[in-house]
Tab-separated table of C-alpha atoms and ligand atoms in Angstrom:
chain	number	residue	atom	x	y	z
I	1	MET	CA	1.358	23.677	26.312
I	2	LYS	CA	1.149	19.780	26.994
I	3	THR	CA	1.610	17.826	23.341
I	4	MET	CA	-0.982	15.054	23.330
I	5	LEU	CA	1.065	13.063	20.748
I	6	THR	CA	4.002	10.551	21.967
I	7	LYS	CA	6.825	9.482	19.383
I	8	ALA	CA	5.102	5.984	19.446
I	9	ASN	CA	1.548	7.469	19.031
I	10	ARG	CA	2.722	9.242	16.072
I	11	ALA	CA	4.833	6.716	14.373
I	12	SER	CA	1.704	4.319	14.723
I	13	LEU	CA	-0.704	6.860	13.230
I	14	ALA	CA	1.977	7.219	10.421
I	15	ARG	CA	1.716	3.406	9.578
I	16	GLN	CA	-1.739	3.677	9.762
I	17	VAL	CA	-2.066	6.443	7.214
I	18	GLU	CA	0.638	5.200	5.067
I	19	GLU	CA	-0.982	2.082	4.837
I	20	ILE	CA	-4.218	3.453	3.564
I	21	ALA	CA	-2.853	5.714	1.201
I	22	LEU	CA	-0.400	3.626	-0.389
I	23	SER	CA	-3.149	1.084	-0.664
I	24	THR	CA	-6.969	2.557	-1.452
I	25	PRO	CA	-8.110	2.412	-4.859
I	26	VAL	CA	-7.989	5.590	-6.955
I	27	THR	CA	-10.126	6.980	-9.681
I	28	ASP	CA	-8.233	8.401	-12.315
I	29	VAL	CA	-9.903	11.349	-13.426
I	30	HIS	CA	-8.159	12.690	-16.363
I	31	THR	CA	-5.541	10.740	-18.276
I	32	HIS	CA	-5.132	10.291	-22.152
I	33	LEU	CA	-5.726	6.583	-22.149
I	34	TYR	CA	-7.800	4.553	-24.401
I	35	GLU	CA	-9.902	1.404	-23.639
I	36	PRO	CA	-8.306	-1.553	-25.160
I	37	VAL	CA	-10.596	-1.607	-27.805
I	38	PHE	CA	-9.133	1.350	-29.850
I	39	LYS	CA	-6.237	-1.049	-30.286
I	40	ASP	CA	-3.119	1.314	-31.445
I	41	LEU	CA	-4.549	4.297	-29.538
I	42	LEU	CA	-3.651	2.899	-26.151
I	43	LEU	CA	0.026	3.146	-25.969
I	44	TRP	CA	1.910	0.973	-23.795
I	45	GLY	CA	5.520	-0.614	-23.412
I	46	LEU	CA	9.008	0.230	-22.927
I	47	ASP	CA	9.134	2.438	-26.335
I	48	GLU	CA	6.338	4.359	-25.613
I	49	LEU	CA	7.483	4.991	-22.173
I	50	LEU	CA	10.855	6.116	-23.806
I	51	VAL	CA	9.478	8.148	-26.581
I	52	TYR	CA	7.034	10.124	-23.751
I	53	HIS	CA	6.941	13.747	-24.743
I	54	TYR	CA	8.099	14.773	-21.350
I	55	LEU	CA	11.173	12.679	-21.997
I	56	VAL	CA	11.918	13.943	-25.710
I	57	ALA	CA	12.018	17.648	-24.197
I	58	GLU	CA	14.466	16.444	-21.670
I	59	SER	CA	16.896	14.901	-24.277
I	60	PHE	CA	16.887	17.674	-26.400
I	61	ARG	CA	18.643	19.596	-23.838
I	62	TYR	CA	21.554	17.075	-24.172
I	63	HIS	CA	22.182	15.991	-27.971
I	64	ASP	CA	22.542	18.382	-30.419
I	65	LEU	CA	20.616	16.031	-33.331
I	66	PRO	CA	18.629	18.632	-35.199
I	67	TYR	CA	15.002	18.352	-34.767
I	68	GLU	CA	13.837	16.884	-38.232
I	69	LYS	CA	16.470	14.663	-38.100
I	70	PHE	CA	15.511	13.340	-34.824
I	71	TRP	CA	11.812	12.885	-35.959
I	72	ALA	CA	12.685	11.187	-39.176
I	73	LEU	CA	14.010	8.270	-37.170
I	74	PRO	CA	11.763	5.458	-36.153
I	75	LYS	CA	10.436	5.195	-32.974
I	76	ALA	CA	12.596	2.196	-31.696
I	77	ARG	CA	15.765	4.677	-32.427
I	78	GLN	CA	14.249	7.215	-31.091
I	79	ALA	CA	13.765	5.525	-27.515
I	80	GLU	CA	17.123	4.246	-28.374
I	81	LEU	CA	18.732	7.750	-28.355
I	82	ILE	CA	16.529	8.615	-25.400
I	83	TRP	CA	17.800	5.831	-23.298
I	84	ASP	CA	21.250	6.383	-24.168
I	85	GLU	CA	21.105	9.985	-23.206
I	86	LEU	CA	18.906	10.333	-20.392
I	87	PHE	CA	19.832	6.866	-18.744
I	88	ILE	CA	23.292	5.778	-19.685
I	89	LYS	CA	25.332	9.083	-20.480
I	90	HIS	CA	23.224	10.794	-17.414
I	91	SER	CA	21.944	9.520	-14.299
I	92	PRO	CA	17.832	9.416	-14.780
I	93	VAL	CA	17.246	11.913	-11.760
I	94	SER	CA	14.193	13.838	-13.477
I	95	GLU	CA	11.076	12.807	-12.463
I	96	ALA	CA	10.059	11.554	-16.283
I	97	CYS	CA	13.134	9.623	-16.211
I	98	ARG	CA	12.937	8.220	-12.720
I	99	GLY	CA	9.101	7.291	-13.396
I	100	VAL	CA	10.277	4.721	-16.108
I	101	LEU	CA	12.551	2.826	-13.346
I	102	THR	CA	9.610	2.949	-11.169
I	103	THR	CA	7.338	1.434	-13.714
I	104	LEU	CA	9.923	-1.024	-14.591
I	105	HIS	CA	11.015	-2.024	-10.807
I	106	ALA	CA	7.105	-2.311	-9.941
I	107	ILE	CA	6.369	-4.452	-12.636
I	108	GLY	CA	9.531	-6.900	-11.807
I	109	LEU	CA	11.927	-6.121	-14.113
I	110	ASP	CA	15.806	-5.949	-13.131
I	111	VAL	CA	16.870	-2.440	-14.336
I	112	ARG	CA	20.133	-2.638	-12.919
I	113	LYS	CA	21.628	-4.418	-16.119
I	114	ARG	CA	20.716	-1.400	-17.961
I	115	ASP	CA	19.840	-3.908	-20.564
I	116	LEU	CA	17.662	-2.546	-23.098
I	117	PRO	CA	17.236	-5.528	-25.547
I	118	SER	CA	16.018	-7.557	-22.823
I	119	LEU	CA	13.800	-5.140	-21.180
I	120	ARG	CA	12.087	-4.880	-24.628
I	121	ALA	CA	12.011	-8.207	-24.898
I	122	TRP	CA	9.856	-8.855	-22.093
I	123	PHE	CA	7.131	-6.418	-23.285
I	124	ALA	CA	7.166	-8.094	-26.423
I	125	ARG	CA	5.629	-11.434	-24.786
I	126	GLN	CA	2.896	-9.243	-23.412
I	127	THR	CA	-0.630	-8.710	-24.423
I	128	VAL	CA	-2.563	-5.974	-24.321
I	129	ASP	CA	-5.380	-7.011	-22.326
I	130	GLN	CA	-2.775	-8.994	-19.939
I	131	HIS	CA	-1.315	-5.504	-19.376
I	132	VAL	CA	-4.167	-3.207	-18.623
I	133	THR	CA	-5.093	-5.499	-15.928
I	134	ARG	CA	-1.627	-5.404	-14.527
I	135	CYS	CA	-1.072	-2.105	-14.495
I	136	MET	CA	-4.107	-1.147	-13.063
I	137	ASP	CA	-3.141	-3.346	-10.321
I	138	LEU	CA	-0.053	-2.203	-9.876
I	139	ALA	CA	-1.042	1.072	-9.670
I	140	GLY	CA	-4.413	0.423	-7.876
I	141	VAL	CA	-6.225	2.391	-10.139
I	142	GLN	CA	-10.001	1.208	-10.264
I	143	ARG	CA	-11.328	3.387	-13.032
I	144	ILE	CA	-9.518	5.657	-15.925
I	145	TYR	CA	-11.134	8.758	-17.385
I	146	MET	CA	-10.393	8.925	-21.091
I	147	THR	CA	-9.772	11.767	-23.450
I	148	ASN	CA	-12.086	11.467	-26.234
I	149	SER	CA	-12.062	14.004	-28.860
I	150	PRO	CA	-14.923	13.455	-32.331
I	151	PHE	CA	-12.026	15.770	-34.238
I	152	ASP	CA	-9.611	12.949	-33.799
I	153	ASP	CA	-9.729	10.839	-36.880
I	154	LEU	CA	-8.435	8.089	-35.896
I	155	GLU	CA	-10.779	7.864	-32.532
I	156	ARG	CA	-14.142	9.035	-34.668
I	157	PRO	CA	-14.774	6.058	-36.449
I	158	VAL	CA	-14.073	3.392	-33.468
I	159	TRP	CA	-17.062	5.503	-31.739
I	160	GLU	CA	-18.871	5.702	-34.864
I	161	LYS	CA	-18.998	2.285	-35.310
I	162	GLY	CA	-19.659	1.357	-31.714
I	163	PHE	CA	-18.750	-1.189	-29.190
I	164	ARG	CA	-19.403	-2.643	-26.166
I	165	ARG	CA	-17.825	-0.774	-23.124
I	166	ASP	CA	-14.959	-1.534	-20.913
I	167	GLU	CA	-16.491	-0.304	-17.478
I	168	ARG	CA	-13.485	0.008	-15.997
I	169	PHE	CA	-13.025	3.273	-18.318
I	170	ARG	CA	-15.402	6.592	-18.572
I	171	SER	CA	-15.087	9.001	-21.280
I	172	ALA	CA	-14.583	12.916	-21.025
I	173	LEU	CA	-15.397	14.955	-24.075
I	174	ARG	CA	-12.492	16.896	-25.019
I	175	ILE	CA	-13.827	20.302	-27.112
I	176	ASP	CA	-10.478	22.316	-27.472
I	177	ALA	CA	-10.794	22.052	-31.238
I	178	LEU	CA	-14.397	23.564	-31.161
I	179	LEU	CA	-13.390	26.641	-28.451
I	180	VAL	CA	-9.911	27.124	-29.330
I	181	PHE	CA	-9.896	25.971	-33.123
I	182	TRP	CA	-12.968	27.350	-34.377
I	183	PRO	CA	-11.926	28.040	-38.095
I	184	GLN	CA	-10.991	24.823	-38.249
I	185	ALA	CA	-13.944	23.469	-36.826
I	186	VAL	CA	-16.527	25.024	-39.130
I	187	ALA	CA	-15.680	23.136	-41.856
I	188	ARG	CA	-15.549	19.630	-40.368
I	189	LEU	CA	-19.145	20.497	-38.626
I	190	ASN	CA	-20.244	21.182	-41.825
I	191	GLN	CA	-19.102	18.017	-43.525
I	192	TRP	CA	-20.611	16.378	-40.456
I	193	GLY	CA	-23.954	17.768	-40.905
I	194	TYR	CA	-24.056	20.626	-38.508
I	195	LYS	CA	-24.809	23.772	-40.286
I	196	VAL	CA	-22.432	26.321	-38.708
I	197	ASP	CA	-21.052	29.810	-39.905
I	198	ALA	CA	-17.340	30.897	-39.358
I	199	LYS	CA	-18.556	33.812	-37.057
I	200	ALA	CA	-20.335	31.869	-34.676
I	201	ALA	CA	-22.535	34.911	-34.053
I	202	SER	CA	-25.997	33.212	-35.129
I	203	GLN	CA	-28.357	31.262	-33.006
I	204	LYS	CA	-28.975	28.670	-35.877
I	205	THR	CA	-24.795	28.369	-35.528
I	206	PHE	CA	-25.365	27.897	-31.794
I	207	ASP	CA	-28.020	25.410	-31.798
I	208	GLU	CA	-25.821	23.746	-34.240
I	209	VAL	CA	-23.087	23.471	-31.860
I	210	ARG	CA	-25.657	22.152	-29.123
I	211	ARG	CA	-26.702	19.343	-31.065
I	212	PHE	CA	-23.232	18.272	-32.332
I	213	LEU	CA	-22.115	18.420	-28.237
I	214	ALA	CA	-25.433	16.875	-27.618
I	215	ASP	CA	-25.145	13.652	-30.157
I	216	TRP	CA	-20.941	13.033	-28.871
I	217	SER	CA	-22.050	13.451	-25.167
I	218	LYS	CA	-24.582	11.020	-25.744
I	219	ARG	CA	-22.190	8.783	-28.124
I	220	ILE	CA	-19.412	8.446	-25.543
I	221	ASP	CA	-21.476	8.741	-22.567
I	222	ALA	CA	-19.601	11.768	-21.250
I	223	ALA	CA	-18.768	12.080	-17.783
I	224	TYR	CA	-17.675	15.636	-18.428
I	225	LEU	CA	-16.341	18.099	-20.816
I	226	MET	CA	-13.093	19.230	-21.085
I	227	VAL	CA	-10.632	22.370	-22.249
I	228	SER	CA	-7.523	23.300	-22.041
I	229	LEU	CA	-7.020	27.196	-22.327
I	230	SER	CA	-4.006	29.538	-22.918
I	231	PRO	CA	-2.622	31.957	-19.977
I	232	ASP	CA	-4.419	34.708	-21.942
I	233	PHE	CA	-8.141	33.315	-21.540
I	234	LYS	CA	-10.637	36.050	-20.742
I	235	PHE	CA	-14.288	35.521	-19.803
I	236	PRO	CA	-16.142	37.416	-20.802
I	237	ALA	CA	-14.190	38.608	-23.948
I	238	ASN	CA	-15.410	40.050	-27.463
I	239	ASP	CA	-14.948	36.568	-29.149
I	240	ILE	CA	-15.563	33.608	-30.691
I	241	THR	CA	-14.404	31.349	-27.477
I	242	THR	CA	-17.042	33.103	-25.367
I	243	ARG	CA	-20.038	33.343	-27.254
I	244	LEU	CA	-19.754	29.900	-27.813
I	245	MET	CA	-19.079	29.090	-24.237
I	246	GLU	CA	-22.291	31.230	-23.550
I	247	LYS	CA	-24.480	30.236	-26.120
I	248	ALA	CA	-23.694	26.417	-26.497
I	249	VAL	CA	-21.622	25.031	-24.058
I	250	LEU	CA	-22.542	25.893	-20.790
I	251	PRO	CA	-26.183	25.625	-21.921
I	252	HIS	CA	-25.377	22.271	-22.908
I	253	CYS	CA	-23.848	21.374	-19.602
I	254	ARG	CA	-26.758	22.550	-17.647
I	255	GLU	CA	-29.142	20.993	-19.887
I	256	HIS	CA	-27.656	17.653	-19.386
I	257	GLY	CA	-26.260	18.110	-15.768
I	258	LEU	CA	-22.527	17.865	-17.419
I	259	PRO	CA	-19.686	19.733	-15.588
I	260	PHE	CA	-17.241	21.549	-17.827
I	261	ALA	CA	-13.342	20.768	-16.996
I	262	LEU	CA	-11.085	23.762	-17.599
I	263	MET	CA	-7.217	23.750	-17.765
I	264	PRO	CA	-5.874	27.020	-18.182
I	265	GLY	CA	-2.164	27.993	-18.463
I	266	VAL	CA	-0.994	25.953	-21.504
I	267	ARG	CA	0.922	28.148	-23.849
I	268	ARG	CA	0.558	25.665	-26.948
I	269	ALA	CA	3.799	25.581	-29.209
I	270	VAL	CA	6.400	27.867	-27.801
I	271	ASN	CA	8.925	25.660	-29.453
I	272	PRO	CA	6.909	23.906	-32.309
I	273	GLN	CA	9.734	21.875	-33.521
I	274	LEU	CA	9.249	19.950	-30.449
I	275	LYS	CA	5.663	19.136	-31.346
I	276	LEU	CA	3.873	17.656	-28.866
I	277	ALA	CA	6.667	18.357	-26.537
I	278	GLY	CA	6.718	21.904	-27.185
I	279	ASP	CA	4.134	23.324	-25.035
I	280	GLY	CA	5.110	25.702	-22.632
I	281	VAL	CA	3.315	27.433	-19.095
I	282	GLY	CA	2.242	30.841	-18.153
I	283	ALA	CA	0.120	32.466	-15.443
I	284	SER	CA	-3.369	33.234	-15.919
I	285	ASP	CA	-5.629	35.858	-14.704
I	286	LEU	CA	-8.104	33.745	-12.564
I	287	THR	CA	-10.808	36.501	-13.146
I	288	ALA	CA	-12.016	34.527	-15.950
I	289	LEU	CA	-12.563	31.837	-14.357
I	290	GLN	CA	-14.045	33.734	-11.185
I	291	ASN	CA	-16.502	35.585	-13.749
I	292	LEU	CA	-17.702	31.686	-14.672
I	293	CYS	CA	-18.247	30.315	-11.257
I	294	ALA	CA	-20.444	33.456	-10.372
I	295	GLY	CA	-22.050	34.189	-13.592
I	296	TYR	CA	-23.176	30.918	-13.964
I	297	PRO	CA	-23.768	29.259	-10.473
I	298	ASP	CA	-25.976	26.288	-12.350
I	299	ASN	CA	-22.933	25.119	-14.222
I	300	LYS	CA	-20.188	22.874	-12.509
I	301	PHE	CA	-16.376	23.492	-13.323
I	302	ALA	CA	-13.345	21.284	-12.747
I	303	VAL	CA	-10.225	22.983	-12.826
I	304	THR	CA	-6.630	22.357	-12.901
I	305	VAL	CA	-4.117	25.244	-13.591
I	306	LEU	CA	-0.672	24.847	-14.928
I	307	SER	CA	1.335	27.662	-13.242
I	308	ARG	CA	2.450	27.458	-10.065
I	309	GLU	CA	1.868	30.755	-9.290
I	310	ASN	CA	-1.997	30.204	-10.208
I	311	GLN	CA	-2.256	27.483	-7.556
I	312	HIS	CA	-3.182	29.610	-4.434
I	313	GLU	CA	-5.689	32.387	-6.036
I	314	LEU	CA	-7.359	28.973	-7.057
I	315	GLY	CA	-7.176	27.495	-3.812
I	316	VAL	CA	-8.843	30.665	-2.539
I	317	LEU	CA	-11.511	30.817	-5.683
I	318	ALA	CA	-12.729	26.909	-4.428
I	319	ARG	CA	-13.409	28.468	-1.189
I	320	LYS	CA	-15.971	30.676	-2.677
I	321	PHE	CA	-17.601	28.885	-5.057
I	322	ARG	CA	-18.798	25.371	-4.510
I	323	ASN	CA	-19.656	24.662	-8.445
I	324	LEU	CA	-15.635	24.811	-8.397
I	325	HIS	CA	-13.819	21.345	-7.699
I	326	ILE	CA	-10.125	21.500	-7.776
I	327	PHE	CA	-8.593	18.903	-9.238
I	328	GLY	CA	-4.770	17.309	-10.108
I	329	CYS	CA	-0.825	18.546	-10.180
I	330	TRP	CA	-0.936	18.953	-13.950
I	331	TRP	CA	1.909	18.488	-16.097
I	332	PHE	CA	4.659	20.507	-15.138
I	333	THR	CA	3.491	20.597	-11.770
I	334	ASN	CA	3.634	16.826	-11.391
I	335	VAL	CA	7.369	16.796	-9.846
I	336	PRO	CA	7.526	15.949	-5.949
I	337	LEU	CA	8.224	19.603	-4.710
I	338	LEU	CA	5.303	21.058	-6.309
I	339	ILE	CA	2.835	17.667	-5.602
I	340	ASP	CA	3.907	18.430	-1.987
I	341	GLU	CA	3.517	22.318	-2.059
I	342	ILE	CA	-0.229	21.915	-3.909
I	343	THR	CA	-1.129	19.224	-2.022
I	344	ARG	CA	-0.355	21.027	1.835
I	345	LEU	CA	-1.784	24.303	0.492
I	346	ARG	CA	-5.458	22.726	-0.876
I	347	LEU	CA	-5.527	20.637	2.212
I	348	GLU	CA	-5.085	23.529	4.327
I	349	LEU	CA	-7.590	26.019	2.296
I	350	LEU	CA	-10.002	23.587	1.529
I	351	GLY	CA	-10.203	20.424	3.594
I	352	LEU	CA	-10.868	16.949	1.475
I	353	SER	CA	-13.142	18.986	-0.690
I	354	PHE	CA	-10.635	18.670	-4.169
I	355	THR	CA	-8.879	15.954	-5.918
I	356	PRO	CA	-4.822	15.980	-5.270
I	357	GLN	CA	-3.863	14.105	-8.307
I	358	HIS	CA	-4.600	12.474	-11.615
I	359	SER	CA	-1.775	10.977	-13.880
I	360	ASP	CA	-2.416	12.551	-17.150
I	361	ALA	CA	-1.000	9.345	-18.376
I	362	ARG	CA	-0.435	8.831	-22.295
I	363	VAL	CA	1.475	5.520	-22.192
I	364	LEU	CA	-0.728	2.909	-19.645
I	365	ASP	CA	2.516	1.949	-17.648
I	366	GLN	CA	2.462	5.243	-16.469
I	367	ILE	CA	-0.253	4.789	-14.006
I	368	ILE	CA	2.068	2.986	-11.839
I	369	TYR	CA	4.469	5.490	-11.480
I	370	LYS	CA	2.315	8.509	-11.381
I	371	TRP	CA	0.573	6.870	-8.493
I	372	GLN	CA	3.151	5.371	-6.629
I	373	HIS	CA	5.076	8.659	-6.658
I	374	SER	CA	1.855	10.521	-5.851
I	375	ARG	CA	0.063	8.521	-2.951
I	376	ARG	CA	3.510	8.621	-1.296
I	377	ILE	CA	3.331	12.313	-1.237
I	378	ILE	CA	-0.049	12.292	-0.480
I	379	ALA	CA	0.753	9.986	2.569
I	380	LYS	CA	3.501	12.070	4.193
I	381	VAL	CA	1.158	15.205	3.890
I	382	LEU	CA	-1.638	13.466	5.821
I	383	VAL	CA	0.475	12.048	8.433
I	384	ASP	CA	1.494	15.616	9.264
I	385	LYS	CA	-1.858	16.753	9.234
I	386	TYR	CA	-3.622	14.345	11.032
I	387	SER	CA	-0.571	14.570	13.660
I	388	ASP	CA	-1.553	18.191	14.018
I	389	LEU	CA	-5.052	17.043	14.824
I	390	ALA	CA	-3.648	14.265	17.383
I	391	GLU	CA	-1.844	17.187	19.064
I	392	THR	CA	-5.155	18.550	20.460
I	393	GLY	CA	-6.565	15.205	21.353
I	394	TRP	CA	-8.433	14.548	18.491
I	395	LYS	CA	-8.611	11.230	17.065
I	396	VAL	CA	-9.169	9.896	14.125
I	397	SER	CA	-10.438	6.182	13.538
I	398	ARG	CA	-9.527	3.918	10.760
I	399	ALA	CA	-12.519	4.108	8.963
I	400	GLU	CA	-12.353	8.155	9.138
I	401	ILE	CA	-8.836	7.818	7.487
I	402	GLN	CA	-10.317	5.523	4.862
I	403	ARG	CA	-13.541	7.828	4.282
I	404	ASP	CA	-11.018	10.917	3.842
I	405	VAL	CA	-8.343	9.031	1.208
I	406	GLN	CA	-11.585	7.919	-0.704
I	407	ASP	CA	-12.270	11.057	-1.090
I	408	LEU	CA	-9.677	12.082	-2.270
I	409	TYR	CA	-8.553	9.408	-4.610
I	410	GLY	CA	-11.589	9.888	-6.899
I	411	GLY	CA	-14.851	9.874	-4.610
I	412	ALA	CA	-15.575	13.668	-4.189
I	413	PHE	CA	-14.572	14.139	-8.162
I	414	GLU	CA	-17.180	11.432	-8.834
I	415	ARG	CA	-19.825	13.187	-6.475
I	416	PHE	CA	-19.040	16.492	-7.815
I	417	ILE	CA	-19.279	15.392	-11.350
I	418	GLY	CA	-22.706	13.417	-10.397
I	419	CYS	CA	-21.248	9.890	-11.684
I	420	PRO	CA	-20.561	7.941	-8.767
I	421	ALA	CA	-19.200	4.489	-8.804
E	501	RAT	O1	0.467	16.141	-19.856
E	501	RAT	C1	0.220	15.965	-21.334
E	501	RAT	O2	0.525	15.121	-21.917
E	501	RAT	C2	0.047	17.355	-22.114
E	501	RAT	O3	0.606	17.154	-23.193
E	501	RAT	C3	-1.298	17.725	-22.509
E	501	RAT	O4	-2.006	16.482	-23.193
E	501	RAT	C4	-2.192	17.815	-21.313
E	501	RAT	O5	-2.332	17.238	-20.140
E	501	RAT	C5	-3.864	18.433	-21.979
E	501	RAT	O6	-4.612	17.619	-21.647
E	501	RAT	O7	-3.713	18.958	-22.547
E	502	ZN	ZN1	-3.955	15.917	-20.285
């Protein structure tokens, strides 16, 4: 068969796709960032980049400091130790290490001298407001979804006091504390005036949980609800999580038109001594998700899975259920090898009806590298896909490429959750 695509045409198509994929504004649909009004909860700067839990875990592979000694160090000393182990004594080739360098370089800092004090000195001169704008500009991020939990004692008072919202940020109501740690949640809910019982078996309790969800969805103007789940999550099951989902969370979501984001696959605290860095991964039985999508067609589910092994099955499920929207290469899958593989797989199975990436940033500056790295991979995959089409004589216009990329970069997600720009 005669090929329709000359080398020169492919190169010009590639240039166009790359330009669009690298510059189109992104909506970051899941992060752990906060509006600046949350003050110290919004982490930023070099030391925070260095003590990111992804780097903490990697540093422990090289040094033999006892865990408790590491945790007893002040943050600045932890950062120096990590810098020394991961950047000076070894080359920083891991994705999380490379990310720090991409970020510093994009900001315009010279990493060649490896001079931690002078890099720190630059950050010390910045203000948070300037820095939010700078990071969002460099990352090309137009909107950031936060992860908001009423069970967080530092966060809750800020919401209760009230403040003027920053339009660049939207909220997601995180309910792990409710669905996964019910015994601890019971005491808090009662303390806040929601009369729930420990068995989670009475209509009164379900009504009260719904009242709690309604109050908080309204207070934070939640765009969706969200939970992370163990690989052992089953649905339906004869347990509290199923009852709370069936009788409170899913009805609440239906009543208020809110999607429910599920993140299965995390084994929490496989090494508790590593604290936040100590979580692991396991393959999930996605029958649970199939049961949810099939059993609750009037609910919408946004889903990302942590294990590589689950990615294909998840893609197939999304072909079956239009109330399922897939997003992001989450956490351990946020490495170039897997972003490339997973994005190709999803495009080939689903076309453009998914969201290839979210940053999961915990430190503001991370949006720069997470998006720069992912944009390049998404660009490469799209060049291949549009080139395959061009081989048949099908031409995509610039406007069509732009439309497609906007959908991938948050447009399809915000349409799905019913919360367009
Ligand atoms: O990626 C992370 O930083 C993890 O620690 C988790 O926060 C995860 O993204 C989650 O939302 O549970
Ligand atoms: Zn997260």
